[in-house]
Coordinates of C-alpha atoms in Angstrom, one line a residue:
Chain A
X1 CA 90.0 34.6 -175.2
X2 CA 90.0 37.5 -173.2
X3 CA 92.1 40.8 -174.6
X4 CA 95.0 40.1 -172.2
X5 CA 95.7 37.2 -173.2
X6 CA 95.6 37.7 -176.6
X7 CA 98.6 40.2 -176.2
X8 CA 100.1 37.5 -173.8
X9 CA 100.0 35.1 -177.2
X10 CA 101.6 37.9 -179.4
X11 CA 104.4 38.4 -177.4
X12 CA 104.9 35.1 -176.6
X13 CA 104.6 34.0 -180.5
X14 CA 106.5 38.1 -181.2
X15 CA 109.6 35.8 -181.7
X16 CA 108.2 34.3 -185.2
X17 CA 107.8 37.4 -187.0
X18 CA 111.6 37.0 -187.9
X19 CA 111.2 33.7 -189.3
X20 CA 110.7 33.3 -193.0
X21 CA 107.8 31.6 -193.4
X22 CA 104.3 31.9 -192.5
X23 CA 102.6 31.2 -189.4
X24 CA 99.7 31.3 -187.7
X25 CA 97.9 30.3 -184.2
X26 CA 94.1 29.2 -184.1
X27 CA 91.7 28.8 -181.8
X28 CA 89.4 25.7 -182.0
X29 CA 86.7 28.1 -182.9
X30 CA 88.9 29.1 -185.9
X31 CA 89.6 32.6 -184.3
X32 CA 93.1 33.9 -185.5
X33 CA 95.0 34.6 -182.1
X34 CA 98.6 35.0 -184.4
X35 CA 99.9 36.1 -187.6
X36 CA 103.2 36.6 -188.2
X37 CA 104.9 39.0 -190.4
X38 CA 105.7 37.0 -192.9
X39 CA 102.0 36.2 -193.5
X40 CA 101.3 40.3 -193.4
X41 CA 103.9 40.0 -196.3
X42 CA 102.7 37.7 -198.0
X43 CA 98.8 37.9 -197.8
X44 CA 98.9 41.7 -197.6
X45 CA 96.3 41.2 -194.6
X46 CA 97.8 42.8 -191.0
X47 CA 97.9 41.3 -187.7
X48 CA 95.4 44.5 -187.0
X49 CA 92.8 43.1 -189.6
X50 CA 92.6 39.8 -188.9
X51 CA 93.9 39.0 -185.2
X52 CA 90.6 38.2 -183.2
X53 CA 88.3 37.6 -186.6
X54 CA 87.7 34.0 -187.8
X55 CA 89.7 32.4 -190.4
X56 CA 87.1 31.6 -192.5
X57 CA 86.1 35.3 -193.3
X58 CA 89.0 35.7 -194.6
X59 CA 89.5 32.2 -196.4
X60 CA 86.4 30.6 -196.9
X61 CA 87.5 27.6 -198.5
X62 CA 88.7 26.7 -195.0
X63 CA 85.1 25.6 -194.5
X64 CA 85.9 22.9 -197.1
X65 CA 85.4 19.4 -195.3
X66 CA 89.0 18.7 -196.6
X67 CA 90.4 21.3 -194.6
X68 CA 87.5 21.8 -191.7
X69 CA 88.0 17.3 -190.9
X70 CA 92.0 17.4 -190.3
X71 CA 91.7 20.8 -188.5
X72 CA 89.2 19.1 -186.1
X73 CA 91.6 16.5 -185.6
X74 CA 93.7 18.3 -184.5
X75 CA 91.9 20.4 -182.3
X76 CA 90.7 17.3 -180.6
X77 CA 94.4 15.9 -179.3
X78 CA 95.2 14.4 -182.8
X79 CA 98.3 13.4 -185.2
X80 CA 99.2 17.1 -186.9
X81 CA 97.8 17.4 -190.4
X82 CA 100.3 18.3 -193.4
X83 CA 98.9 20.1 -196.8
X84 CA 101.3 19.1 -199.0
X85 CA 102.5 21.6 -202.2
X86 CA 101.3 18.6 -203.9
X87 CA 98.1 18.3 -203.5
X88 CA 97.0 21.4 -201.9
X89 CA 99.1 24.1 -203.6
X90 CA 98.6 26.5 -201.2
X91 CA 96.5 26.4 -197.9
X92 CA 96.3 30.5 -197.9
X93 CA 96.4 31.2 -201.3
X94 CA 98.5 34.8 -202.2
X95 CA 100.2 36.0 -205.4
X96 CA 103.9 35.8 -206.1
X97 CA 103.2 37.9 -209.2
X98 CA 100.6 38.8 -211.7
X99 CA 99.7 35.5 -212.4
X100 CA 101.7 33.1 -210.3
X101 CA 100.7 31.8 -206.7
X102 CA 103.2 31.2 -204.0
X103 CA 103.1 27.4 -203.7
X104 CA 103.0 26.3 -199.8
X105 CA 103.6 23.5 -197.5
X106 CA 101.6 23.6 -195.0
X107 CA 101.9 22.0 -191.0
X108 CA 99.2 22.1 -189.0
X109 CA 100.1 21.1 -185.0
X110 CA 98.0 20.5 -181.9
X111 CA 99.9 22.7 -179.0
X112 CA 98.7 23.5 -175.6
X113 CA 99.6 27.3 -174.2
X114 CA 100.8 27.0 -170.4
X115 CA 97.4 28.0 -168.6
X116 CA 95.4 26.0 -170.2
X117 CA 94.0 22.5 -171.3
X118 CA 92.9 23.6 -174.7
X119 CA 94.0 22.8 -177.7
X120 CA 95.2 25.7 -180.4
X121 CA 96.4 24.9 -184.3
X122 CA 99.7 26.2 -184.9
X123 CA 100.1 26.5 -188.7
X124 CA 103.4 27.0 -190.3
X125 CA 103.7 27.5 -193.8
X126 CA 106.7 27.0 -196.1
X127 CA 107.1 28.9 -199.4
X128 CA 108.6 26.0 -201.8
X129 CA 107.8 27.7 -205.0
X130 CA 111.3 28.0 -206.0
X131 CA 111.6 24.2 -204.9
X132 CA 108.6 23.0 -207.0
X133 CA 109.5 24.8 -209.7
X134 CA 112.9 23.5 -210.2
X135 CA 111.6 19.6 -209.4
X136 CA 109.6 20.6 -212.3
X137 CA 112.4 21.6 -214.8
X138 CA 113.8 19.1 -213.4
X139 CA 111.3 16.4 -214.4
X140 CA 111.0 18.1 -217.8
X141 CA 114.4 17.4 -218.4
X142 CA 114.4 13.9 -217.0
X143 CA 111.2 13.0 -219.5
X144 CA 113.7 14.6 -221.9
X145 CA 116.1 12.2 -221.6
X146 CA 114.3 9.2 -221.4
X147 CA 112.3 10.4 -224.6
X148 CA 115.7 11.0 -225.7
X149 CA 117.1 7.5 -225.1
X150 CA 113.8 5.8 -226.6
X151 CA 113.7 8.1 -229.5
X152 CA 117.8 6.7 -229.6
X153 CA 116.6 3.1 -228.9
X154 CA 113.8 2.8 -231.6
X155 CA 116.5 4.5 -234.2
X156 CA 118.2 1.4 -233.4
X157 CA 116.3 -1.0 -233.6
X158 CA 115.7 0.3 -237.3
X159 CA 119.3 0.0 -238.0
X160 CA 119.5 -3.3 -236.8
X161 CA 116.7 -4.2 -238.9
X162 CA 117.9 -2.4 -241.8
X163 CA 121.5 -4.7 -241.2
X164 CA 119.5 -7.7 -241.3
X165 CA 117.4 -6.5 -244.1
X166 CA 121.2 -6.0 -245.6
X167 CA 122.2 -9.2 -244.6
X168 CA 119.5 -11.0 -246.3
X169 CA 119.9 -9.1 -249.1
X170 CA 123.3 -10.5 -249.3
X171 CA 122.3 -13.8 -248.7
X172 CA 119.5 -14.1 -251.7
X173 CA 122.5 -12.2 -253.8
X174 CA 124.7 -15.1 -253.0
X175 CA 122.2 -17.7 -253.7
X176 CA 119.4 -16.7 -255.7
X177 CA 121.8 -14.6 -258.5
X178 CA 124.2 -17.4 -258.5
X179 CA 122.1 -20.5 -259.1
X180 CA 120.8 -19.4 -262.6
X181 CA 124.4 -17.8 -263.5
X182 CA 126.1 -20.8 -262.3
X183 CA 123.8 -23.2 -265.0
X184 CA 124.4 -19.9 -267.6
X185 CA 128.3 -20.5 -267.6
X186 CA 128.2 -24.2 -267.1
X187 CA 126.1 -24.9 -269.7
X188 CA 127.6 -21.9 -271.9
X189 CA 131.1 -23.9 -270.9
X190 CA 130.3 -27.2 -271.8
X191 CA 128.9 -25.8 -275.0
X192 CA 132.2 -23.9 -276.0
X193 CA 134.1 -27.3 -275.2
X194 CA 132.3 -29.9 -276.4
X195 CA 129.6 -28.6 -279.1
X196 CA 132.0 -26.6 -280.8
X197 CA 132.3 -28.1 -283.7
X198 CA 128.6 -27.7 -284.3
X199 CA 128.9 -23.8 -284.7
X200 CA 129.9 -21.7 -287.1
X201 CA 132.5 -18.8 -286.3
X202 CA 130.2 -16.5 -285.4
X203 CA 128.4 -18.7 -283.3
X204 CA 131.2 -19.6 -281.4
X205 CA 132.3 -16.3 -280.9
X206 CA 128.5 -15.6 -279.4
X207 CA 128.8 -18.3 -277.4
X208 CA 132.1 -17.0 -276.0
X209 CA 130.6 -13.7 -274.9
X210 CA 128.0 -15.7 -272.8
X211 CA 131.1 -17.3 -271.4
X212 CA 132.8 -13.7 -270.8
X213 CA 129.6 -12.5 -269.9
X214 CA 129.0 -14.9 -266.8
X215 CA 132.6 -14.6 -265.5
X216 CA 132.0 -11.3 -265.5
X217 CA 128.3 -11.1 -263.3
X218 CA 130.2 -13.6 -261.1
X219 CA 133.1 -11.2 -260.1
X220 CA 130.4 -8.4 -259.8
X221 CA 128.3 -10.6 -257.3
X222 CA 131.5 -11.8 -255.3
X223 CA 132.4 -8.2 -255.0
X224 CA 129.2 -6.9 -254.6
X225 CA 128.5 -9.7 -252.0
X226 CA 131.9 -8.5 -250.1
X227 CA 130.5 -4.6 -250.3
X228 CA 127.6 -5.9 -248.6
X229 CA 129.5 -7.7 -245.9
X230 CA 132.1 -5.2 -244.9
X231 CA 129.0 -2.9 -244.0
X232 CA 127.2 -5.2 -241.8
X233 CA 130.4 -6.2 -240.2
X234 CA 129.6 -10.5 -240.3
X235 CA 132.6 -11.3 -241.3
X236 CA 134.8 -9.6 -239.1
X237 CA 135.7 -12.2 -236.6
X238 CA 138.7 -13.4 -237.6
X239 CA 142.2 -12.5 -236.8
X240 CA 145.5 -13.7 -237.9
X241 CA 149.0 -13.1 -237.7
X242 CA 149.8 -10.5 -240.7
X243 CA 152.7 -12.8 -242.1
X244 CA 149.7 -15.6 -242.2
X245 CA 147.5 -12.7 -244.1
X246 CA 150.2 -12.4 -246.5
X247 CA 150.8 -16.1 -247.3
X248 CA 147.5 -16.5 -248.0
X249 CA 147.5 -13.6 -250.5
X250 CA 150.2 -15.5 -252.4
X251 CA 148.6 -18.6 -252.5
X252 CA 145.1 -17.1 -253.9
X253 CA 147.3 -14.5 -256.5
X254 CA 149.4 -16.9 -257.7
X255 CA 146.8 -17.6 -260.6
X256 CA 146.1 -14.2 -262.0
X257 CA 149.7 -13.8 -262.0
X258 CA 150.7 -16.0 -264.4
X259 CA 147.5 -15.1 -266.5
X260 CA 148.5 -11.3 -266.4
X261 CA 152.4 -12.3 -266.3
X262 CA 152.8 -9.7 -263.7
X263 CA 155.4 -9.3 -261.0
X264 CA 154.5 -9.5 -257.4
X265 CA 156.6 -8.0 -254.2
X266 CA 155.1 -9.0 -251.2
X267 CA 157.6 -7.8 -247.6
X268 CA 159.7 -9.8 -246.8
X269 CA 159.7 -9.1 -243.4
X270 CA 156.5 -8.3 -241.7
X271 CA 155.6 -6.8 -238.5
X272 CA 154.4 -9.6 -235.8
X273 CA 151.2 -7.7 -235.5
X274 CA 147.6 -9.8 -235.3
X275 CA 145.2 -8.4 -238.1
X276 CA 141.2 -8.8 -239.5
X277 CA 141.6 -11.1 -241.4
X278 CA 138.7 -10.9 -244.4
X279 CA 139.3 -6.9 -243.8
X280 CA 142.7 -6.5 -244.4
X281 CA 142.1 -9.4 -247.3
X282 CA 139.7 -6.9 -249.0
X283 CA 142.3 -4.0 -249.0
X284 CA 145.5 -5.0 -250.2
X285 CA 143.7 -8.4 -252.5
X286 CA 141.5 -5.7 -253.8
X287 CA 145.0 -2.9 -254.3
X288 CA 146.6 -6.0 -256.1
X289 CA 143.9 -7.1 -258.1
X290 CA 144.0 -3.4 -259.8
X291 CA 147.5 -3.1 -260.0
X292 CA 147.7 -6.1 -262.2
X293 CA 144.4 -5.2 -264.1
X294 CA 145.3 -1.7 -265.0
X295 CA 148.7 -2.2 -266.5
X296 CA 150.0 -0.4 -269.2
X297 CA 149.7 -1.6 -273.0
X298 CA 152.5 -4.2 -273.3
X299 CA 154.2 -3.6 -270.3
X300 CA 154.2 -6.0 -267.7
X301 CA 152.3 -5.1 -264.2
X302 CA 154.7 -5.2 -261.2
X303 CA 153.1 -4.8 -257.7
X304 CA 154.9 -4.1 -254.6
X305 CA 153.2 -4.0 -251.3
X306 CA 155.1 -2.8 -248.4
X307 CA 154.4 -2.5 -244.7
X308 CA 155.5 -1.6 -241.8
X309 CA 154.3 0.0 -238.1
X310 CA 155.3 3.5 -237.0
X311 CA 154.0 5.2 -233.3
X312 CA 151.0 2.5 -233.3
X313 CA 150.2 2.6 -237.1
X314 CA 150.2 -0.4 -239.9
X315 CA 151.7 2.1 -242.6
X316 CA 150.7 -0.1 -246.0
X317 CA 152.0 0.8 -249.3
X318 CA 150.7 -0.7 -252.5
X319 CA 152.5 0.3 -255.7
X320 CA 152.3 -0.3 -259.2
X321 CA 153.6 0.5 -262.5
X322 CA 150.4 1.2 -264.1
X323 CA 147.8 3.4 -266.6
X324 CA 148.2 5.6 -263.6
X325 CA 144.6 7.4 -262.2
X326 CA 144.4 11.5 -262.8
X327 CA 144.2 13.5 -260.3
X328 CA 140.2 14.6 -260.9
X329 CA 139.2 10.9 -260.3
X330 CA 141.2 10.2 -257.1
X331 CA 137.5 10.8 -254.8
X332 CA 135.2 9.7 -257.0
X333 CA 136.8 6.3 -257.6
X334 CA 136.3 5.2 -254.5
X335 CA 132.7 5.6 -254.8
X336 CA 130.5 2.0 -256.0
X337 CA 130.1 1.4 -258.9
X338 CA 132.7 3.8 -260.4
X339 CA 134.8 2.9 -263.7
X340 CA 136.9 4.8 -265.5
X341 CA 137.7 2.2 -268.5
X342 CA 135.3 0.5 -270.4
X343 CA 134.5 -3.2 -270.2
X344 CA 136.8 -3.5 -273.4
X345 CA 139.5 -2.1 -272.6
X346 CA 139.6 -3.6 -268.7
X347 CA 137.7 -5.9 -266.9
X348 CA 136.9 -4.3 -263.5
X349 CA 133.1 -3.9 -261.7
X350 CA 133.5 -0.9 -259.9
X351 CA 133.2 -2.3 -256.5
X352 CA 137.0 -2.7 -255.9
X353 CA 138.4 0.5 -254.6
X354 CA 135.0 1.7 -252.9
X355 CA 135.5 -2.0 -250.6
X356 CA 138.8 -0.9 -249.6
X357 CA 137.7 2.0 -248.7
X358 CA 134.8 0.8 -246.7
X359 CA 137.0 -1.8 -245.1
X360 CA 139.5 0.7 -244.4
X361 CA 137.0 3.2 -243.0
X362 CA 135.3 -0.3 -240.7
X363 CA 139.6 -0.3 -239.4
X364 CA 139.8 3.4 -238.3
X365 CA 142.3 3.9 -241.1
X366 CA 142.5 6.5 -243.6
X367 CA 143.7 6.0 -247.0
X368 CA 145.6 8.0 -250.2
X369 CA 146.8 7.4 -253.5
X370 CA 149.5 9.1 -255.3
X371 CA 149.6 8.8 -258.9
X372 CA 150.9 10.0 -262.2
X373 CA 149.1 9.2 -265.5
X374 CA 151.2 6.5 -267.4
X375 CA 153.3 6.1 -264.9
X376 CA 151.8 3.8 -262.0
X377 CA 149.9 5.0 -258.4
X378 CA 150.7 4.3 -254.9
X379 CA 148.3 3.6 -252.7
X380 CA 148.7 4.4 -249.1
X381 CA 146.9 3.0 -245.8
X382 CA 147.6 4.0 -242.0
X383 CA 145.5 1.3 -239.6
X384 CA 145.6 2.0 -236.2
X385 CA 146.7 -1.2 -234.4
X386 CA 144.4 -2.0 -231.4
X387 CA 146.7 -2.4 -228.3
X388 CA 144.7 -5.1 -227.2
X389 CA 146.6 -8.9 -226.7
X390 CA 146.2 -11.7 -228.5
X391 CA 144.0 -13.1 -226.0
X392 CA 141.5 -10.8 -226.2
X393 CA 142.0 -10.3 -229.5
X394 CA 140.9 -14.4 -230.0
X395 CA 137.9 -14.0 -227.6
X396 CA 136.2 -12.0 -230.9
X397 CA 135.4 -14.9 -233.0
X398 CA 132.4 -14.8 -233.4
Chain B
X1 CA 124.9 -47.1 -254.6
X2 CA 127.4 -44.9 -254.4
X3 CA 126.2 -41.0 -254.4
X4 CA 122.5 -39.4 -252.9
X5 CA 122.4 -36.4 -254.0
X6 CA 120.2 -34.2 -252.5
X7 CA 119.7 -31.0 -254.5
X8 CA 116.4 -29.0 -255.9
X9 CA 117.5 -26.9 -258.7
X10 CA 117.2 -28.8 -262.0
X11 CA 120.0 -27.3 -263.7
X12 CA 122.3 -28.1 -260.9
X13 CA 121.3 -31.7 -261.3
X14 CA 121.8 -31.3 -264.6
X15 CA 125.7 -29.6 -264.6
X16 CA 126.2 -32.5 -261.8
X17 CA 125.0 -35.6 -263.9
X18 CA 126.9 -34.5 -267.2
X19 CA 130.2 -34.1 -264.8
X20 CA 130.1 -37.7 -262.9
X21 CA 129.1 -39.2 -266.5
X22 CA 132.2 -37.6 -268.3
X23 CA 134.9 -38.7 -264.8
X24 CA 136.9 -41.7 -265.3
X25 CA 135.1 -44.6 -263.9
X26 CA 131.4 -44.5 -263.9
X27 CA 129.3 -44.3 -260.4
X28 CA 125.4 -45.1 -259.0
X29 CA 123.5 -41.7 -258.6
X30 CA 120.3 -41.4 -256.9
X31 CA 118.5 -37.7 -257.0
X32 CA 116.0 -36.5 -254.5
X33 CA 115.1 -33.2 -255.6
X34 CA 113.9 -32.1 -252.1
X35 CA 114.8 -32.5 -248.4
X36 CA 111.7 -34.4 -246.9
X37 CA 112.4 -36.9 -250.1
X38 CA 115.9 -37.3 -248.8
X39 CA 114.4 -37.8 -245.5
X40 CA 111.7 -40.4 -246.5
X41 CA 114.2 -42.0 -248.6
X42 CA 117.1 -42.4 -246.2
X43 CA 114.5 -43.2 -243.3
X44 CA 112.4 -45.7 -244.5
X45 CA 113.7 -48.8 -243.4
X46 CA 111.6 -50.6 -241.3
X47 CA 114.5 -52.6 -240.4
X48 CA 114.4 -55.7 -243.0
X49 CA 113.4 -53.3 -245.5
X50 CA 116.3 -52.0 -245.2
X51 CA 119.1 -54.7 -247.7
X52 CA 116.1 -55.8 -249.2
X53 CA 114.6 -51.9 -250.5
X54 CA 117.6 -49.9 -251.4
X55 CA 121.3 -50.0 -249.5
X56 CA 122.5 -47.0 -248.0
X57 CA 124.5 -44.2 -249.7
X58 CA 128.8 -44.0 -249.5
X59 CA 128.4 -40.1 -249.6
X60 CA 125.7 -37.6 -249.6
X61 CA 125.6 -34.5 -251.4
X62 CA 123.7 -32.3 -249.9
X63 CA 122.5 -28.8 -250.6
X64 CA 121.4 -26.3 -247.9
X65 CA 118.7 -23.6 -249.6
X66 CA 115.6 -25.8 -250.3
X67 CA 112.0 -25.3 -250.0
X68 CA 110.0 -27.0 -247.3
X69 CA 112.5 -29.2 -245.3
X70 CA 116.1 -27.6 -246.0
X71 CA 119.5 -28.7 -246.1
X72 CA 120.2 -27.8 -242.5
X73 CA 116.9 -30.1 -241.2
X74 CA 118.2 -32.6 -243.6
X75 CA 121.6 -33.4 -242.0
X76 CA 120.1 -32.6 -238.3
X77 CA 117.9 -35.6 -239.2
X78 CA 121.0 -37.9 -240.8
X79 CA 123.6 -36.9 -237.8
X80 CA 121.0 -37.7 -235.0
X81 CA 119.6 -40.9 -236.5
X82 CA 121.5 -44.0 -235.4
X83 CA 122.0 -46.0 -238.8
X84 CA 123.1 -43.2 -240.8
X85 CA 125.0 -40.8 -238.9
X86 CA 128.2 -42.4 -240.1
X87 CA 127.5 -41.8 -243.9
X88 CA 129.9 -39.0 -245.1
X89 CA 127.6 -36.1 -245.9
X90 CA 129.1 -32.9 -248.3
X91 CA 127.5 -30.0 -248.0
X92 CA 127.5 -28.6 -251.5
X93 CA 126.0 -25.5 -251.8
X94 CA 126.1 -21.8 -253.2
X95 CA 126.3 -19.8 -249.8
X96 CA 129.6 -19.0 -248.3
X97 CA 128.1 -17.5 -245.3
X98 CA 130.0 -18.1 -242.1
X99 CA 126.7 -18.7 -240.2
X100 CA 126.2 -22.1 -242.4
X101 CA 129.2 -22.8 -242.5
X102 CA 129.6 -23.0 -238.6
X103 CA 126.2 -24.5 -238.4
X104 CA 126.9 -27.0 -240.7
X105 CA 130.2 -28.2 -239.0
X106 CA 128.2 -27.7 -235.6
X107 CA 125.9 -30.2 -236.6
X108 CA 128.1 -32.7 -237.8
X109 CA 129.0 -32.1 -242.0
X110 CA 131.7 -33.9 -242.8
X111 CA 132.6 -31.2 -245.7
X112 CA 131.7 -28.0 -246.6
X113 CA 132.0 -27.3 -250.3
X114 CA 130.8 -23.7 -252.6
X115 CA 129.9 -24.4 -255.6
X116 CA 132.1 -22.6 -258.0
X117 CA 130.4 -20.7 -260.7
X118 CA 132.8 -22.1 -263.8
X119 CA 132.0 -25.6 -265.0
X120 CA 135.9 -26.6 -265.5
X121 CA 135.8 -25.8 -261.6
X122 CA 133.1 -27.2 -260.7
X123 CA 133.7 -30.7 -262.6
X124 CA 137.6 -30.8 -261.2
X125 CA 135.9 -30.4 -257.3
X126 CA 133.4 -33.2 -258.3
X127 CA 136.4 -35.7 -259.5
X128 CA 138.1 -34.7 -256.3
X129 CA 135.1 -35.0 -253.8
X130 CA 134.3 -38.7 -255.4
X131 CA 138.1 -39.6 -255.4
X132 CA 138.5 -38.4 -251.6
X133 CA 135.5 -39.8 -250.0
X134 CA 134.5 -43.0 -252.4
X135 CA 138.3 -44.2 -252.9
X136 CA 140.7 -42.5 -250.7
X137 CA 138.8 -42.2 -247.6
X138 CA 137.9 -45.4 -245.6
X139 CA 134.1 -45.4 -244.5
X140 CA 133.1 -46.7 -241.5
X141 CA 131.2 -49.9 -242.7
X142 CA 131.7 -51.7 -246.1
X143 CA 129.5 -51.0 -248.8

């Protein structure tokens, strides 16, 4: 290309030097014919310096095959050749920084100048460093997550198989504790009846602490068994009508009543609200249950359960008239396995308080006691009652 | 015969002979201490065989945890198979579960019974179980 010309291409190209973003114009001989400013920027080479010199002097990697093959075809007429950021990084590699290389996309385009048939590559280069950079944050954070969400998944999958771990823990509790207890006090029974005769006084009073004895592993397995089952939430399908909840109390009390000759107020009126059933059976049986058990000396238990709903609450009271719990134990017995009598004085496991707790926790609820010493406690439960109809309340059986 | 009961703990057996021996009036017991007994016993008829080997249980007592062939198999078996499918069968067992329970009823239990823990208990639900289903309730072919 003859001199004239070449300043005919500058100041017909002069136009791109205020574009951002590289370009250049080859010759099919790989002579530089234009550079624009922004390559001068970037490259720190001048239009001066490399105008009318060959490419490859300057980038000799351009003699690559990978680069020299798609340049030909587009010399000869062809589709235009892209370098992607991806693959190539950079066709005319310059530093951003110290260390860091501006990453380009790169066009390569067959054009035809007006006076002639040839063919000259018009390369325009794009600076997506920014770009790449944030698609990779980007895709940092993304693997993030989704490590996030496995890491979440797997933990559980762990719970779940530590609930059914749980829940056939409970099951051999039920079945494999109870088998050889159940022959323990029916044999121990029988005995006491029937054989009676055949022991001595101290013998039969033995025998009668094997019979104490079982009763007593029993209670701690049923309420054991009922721990375990609040926690892994089985036996939370059904709902009833509260009144229904209520009945039922009465009907299972009625027994230890008479035994402990206590008095029992159940509401007379009760709200016409739908409640979990073997929840709500844990709490206030459970309230009951202790308030009979813990009575005074010679002073007969009376129990009064109240109830009623404020601004979306089940506001239940439990009262009783007896030993009275001081005020250094109120946390700590609702922990398992926490007494504060000894197995002479009352006959409680320890497992009582801690399920209404649990099964008041499982509601939503929160739950306090008031108490004096030798006076009686009151125990107080706020539920939140789900606004949900009965319908959709029925669909959760399970 | 009156009662097959199907049950593999010994003492069980045991608690459950001593309470129908001490009820009122006596009854026929026959023990199979594990389910595929049960099975081989209740299904081996060949027909004729049938009057002429053993006549067919008024109630079954069946437990559900077993080794091998368990309670739940067991009734399956009973509720599916043609000639014995309208013998009462009680589940009597330890677990209070719900998921036996509703699989029990699903597959066609006529009763669902816990064992209680106390003997006195456990002798009054015998008397009533063998008062509801061998005298009170009327079974769907004469014995």
């Amino acid at each position: 290309m003859t001199e004239d010309k070449l300043k005919n291409v500058s100041h017909y190209f002069s136009m791109l030097d205020y574009i951002h973003g590289g370009v250049c114009l080859l010759q099919k001989d790989y002579t530089v014919l234009f550079w624009n400013e922004c390559l001068e920027d970037w490259t720190g080479i001048s239009k001066g310096d490399i105008i009318g010199q060959e490419i490859d002097q300057f980038y000799p990697h351009l003699k690559e095959p990978k680069y020299r093959e798609r340049f030909s075809t587009v010399f000869e007429g062809g589709p235009p050749a892209v370098f992607s950021s991806q693959f190539h990084k950079y066709v005319f590699p310059c530093f951003l920084s110290r260390k860091r290389l501006r990453i380009q996309h790169t066009t390569v385009e067959g054009i035809r100048l007006d006076d002639d048939n040839e063919i000259y590559a018009f390369i325009a280069c794009q600076d997506v460093t920014d770009l790449t950079e944030r698609i990779h944050a980007y895709r940092t954070m993304r693997d993030q997550a989704v490590e996030e969400v496995k890491e979440r998944e797997r933990a559980q999958q762990a719970l779940q198989e530590a609930m059914k771990e749980l829940e056939s823990f409970s099951y051999s509790i039920s079945h494999d504790l109870r088998a050889p207890l159940r022959a323990i006090q029916g044999f121990s029974e029988i005995l006491a009846k029937e054989y009676s005769t055949s022991l001595d006084e101290v013998g039969q009073h033995f025998l009668n602490n094997v019979v104490e004895a079982g009763t007593q592993m029993n209670q701690l397995i049923d309420d054991l068994l009922a721990y375990c089952r609040i926690s892994d939430g089985q036996e939370q399908g059904y709902i009833i009508p509260l009144q229904q909840l209520f009945e039922k109390i009465h009907r299972q009390i009625s027994n230890q009543l008479h035994e402990q000759q206590g008095i029992l107020e159940l509401p007379g009126i009760t709200p016409d609200i739908y409640v979990n059933e073997s929840l709500l059976m844990q709490i206030i049986m459970n309230l009951i249950t202790n308030g009979l058990l813990y009575h005074r000396k010679n002073i007969p238990p009376i129990v009064k359960v109240s109830c009623e709903i404020k601004n979306d609450f089940l506001l239940l009271r439990v009262n009783d008239n007896g030993i009275g719990i001081s005020k250094e134990y109120h946390e700590k017995i609702f922990e398992v396995f926490q007494r504060l009598h000894a197995n002479e004085e009352i006959q409680g496991t320890g497992i009582g308080l801690a399920n209404v707790k649990k099964a008041t926790t499982l509601l939503g609820g929160v739950l306090s006691l008031e108490s004096t010493v030798g006076e009686g406690s009151e125990f107080f439960i706020q539920l939140p009652i789900q606004n949900k109809n009965k319908i959709d309340i029925m669909k959760n059986y399970v | 015969m009156d009662i097959l009961l199907v049950e593999d703990q010994r003492m069980d057996i045991e608690l459950m002979l001593y309470a129908l021996k001490k009820s009122r009036s006596p009854c026929n017991i026959v023990v199979m201490q594990n389910g595929q007994d049960a099975l081989n016993y209740l299904l081996d008829d060949n027909s004729e065989n049938q009057h002429a080997g053993h006549s067919w249980p008024n109630l079954i007592l069946l437990d559900l945890k077993m080794p091998g062939i368990d309670g739940h198999q067991v009734l399956a078996k009973i509720k599916q198979t043609k000639h014995l499918k309208q013998i009462p069968v009680v589940i009597l067992t330890s677990s209070s579960e719900l998921k036996d329970r509703i699989r029990c009823y699903d597959s066609g239990a006529n009763s669902y019974m816990v064992k209680p823990s106390s003997y006195h208990e456990f002798k009054m639900l015998i008397d009533k179980i063998r008062e509801y289903w061998l005298e009170l309730n009327t079974a769907a072919e004469d014995s």
